[in-house]
XYZ file of C-alpha atoms in Angstrom:
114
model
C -3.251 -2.597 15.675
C -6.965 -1.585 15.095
C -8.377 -5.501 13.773
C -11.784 -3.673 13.567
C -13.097 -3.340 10.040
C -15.575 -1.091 10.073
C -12.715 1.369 11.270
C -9.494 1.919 9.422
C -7.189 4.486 10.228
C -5.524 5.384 6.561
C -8.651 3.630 4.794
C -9.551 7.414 3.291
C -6.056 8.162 2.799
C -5.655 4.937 0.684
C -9.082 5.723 -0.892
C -7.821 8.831 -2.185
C -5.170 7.498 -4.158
C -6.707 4.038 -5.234
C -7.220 5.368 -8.794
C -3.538 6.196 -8.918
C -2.215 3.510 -7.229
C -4.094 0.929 -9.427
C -2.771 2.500 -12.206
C 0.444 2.178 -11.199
C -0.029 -1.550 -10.456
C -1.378 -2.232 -14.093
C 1.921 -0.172 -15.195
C 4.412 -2.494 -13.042
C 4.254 -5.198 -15.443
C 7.074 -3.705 -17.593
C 9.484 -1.412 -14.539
C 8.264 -0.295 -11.057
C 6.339 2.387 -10.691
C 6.998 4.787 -7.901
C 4.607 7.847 -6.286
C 6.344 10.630 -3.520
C 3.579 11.436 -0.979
C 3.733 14.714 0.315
C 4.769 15.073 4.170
C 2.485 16.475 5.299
C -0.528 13.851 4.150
C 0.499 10.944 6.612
C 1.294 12.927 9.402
C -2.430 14.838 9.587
C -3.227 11.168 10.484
C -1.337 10.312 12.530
C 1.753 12.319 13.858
C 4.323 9.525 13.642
C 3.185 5.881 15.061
C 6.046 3.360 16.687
C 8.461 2.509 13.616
C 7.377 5.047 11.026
C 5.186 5.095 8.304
C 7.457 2.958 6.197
C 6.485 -0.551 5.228
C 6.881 -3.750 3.179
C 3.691 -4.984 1.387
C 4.194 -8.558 -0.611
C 1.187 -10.007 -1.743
C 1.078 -12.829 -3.170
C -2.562 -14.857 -3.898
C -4.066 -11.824 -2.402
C -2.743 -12.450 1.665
C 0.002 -10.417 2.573
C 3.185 -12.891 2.801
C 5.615 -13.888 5.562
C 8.050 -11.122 4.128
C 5.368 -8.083 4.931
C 6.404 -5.833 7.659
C 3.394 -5.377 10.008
C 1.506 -2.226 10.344
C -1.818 -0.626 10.129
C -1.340 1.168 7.075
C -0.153 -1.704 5.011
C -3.038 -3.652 6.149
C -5.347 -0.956 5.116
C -3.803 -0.435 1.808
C -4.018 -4.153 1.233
C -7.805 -3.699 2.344
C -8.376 -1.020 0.267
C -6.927 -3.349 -2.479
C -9.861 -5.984 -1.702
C -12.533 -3.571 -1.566
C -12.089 -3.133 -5.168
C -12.592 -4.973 -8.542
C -9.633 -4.147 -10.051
C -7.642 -4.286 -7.154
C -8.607 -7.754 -6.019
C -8.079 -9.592 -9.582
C -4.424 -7.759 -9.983
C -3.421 -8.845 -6.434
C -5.400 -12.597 -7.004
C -3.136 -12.879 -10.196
C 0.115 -11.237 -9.622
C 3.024 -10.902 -7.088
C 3.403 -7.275 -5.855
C 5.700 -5.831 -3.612
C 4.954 -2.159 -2.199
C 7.228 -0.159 0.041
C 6.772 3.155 1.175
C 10.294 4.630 2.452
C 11.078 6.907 5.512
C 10.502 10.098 2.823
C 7.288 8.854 1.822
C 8.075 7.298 -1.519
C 5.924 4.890 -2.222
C 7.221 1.960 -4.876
C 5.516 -0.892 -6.624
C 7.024 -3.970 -8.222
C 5.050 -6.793 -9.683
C 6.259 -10.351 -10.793
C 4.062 -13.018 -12.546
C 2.894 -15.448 -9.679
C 2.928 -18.829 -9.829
């Protein structure tokens, strides 16, 4: 995995759909909130890296937990989610957990933290 900052593979992917995706985070409060990527998008990235595109995000106090599966474009979503206002006081306040499944669903659940 790529620990360099100034370059981040799916950081313009994940840049892209920040408005949506924070949107869907401020929605989660009340039921998860879920988005289907098309194929297509991931792939012209990256044709398919060791063990998918799928992952398992938790973040909790703003660090990814114990329970996040590793990869490079959970860590750059979670990135993306610093680099922004919103994004960093949702994440600072509230437990989220985002997947993104082997069809490119991607789903978001949050839970008070405490």
């Amino acid at each position: 995995m790529n620990t360099d900052s100034s370059y981040r593979k799916y950081a313009p992917f994940w840049s892209k759909y920040r408005p949506a995706i924070l949107k869907m985070m401020q929605g989660s409060v009340d039921e998860s909130q879920q988005y289907q990527f098309m194929k297509h998008e991931l792939s012209s990235i990256e044709k398919k890296p060791k063990g998918g595109f799928e992952f398992r995000l938790v973040i909790l106090n703003g660090k990814a937990t114990r329970e996040t599966t590793a990869s490079e474009i959970a860590s750059d979503l979670l990135e993306m989610l610093k680099l922004s206002q919103t994004g960093s006081t949702l994440i600072a306040a509230n437990r989220y957990e985002i997947t993104l499944d082997k069809k490119q669903m991607l789903r978001i659940s949050r839970q008070a933290a405490v």
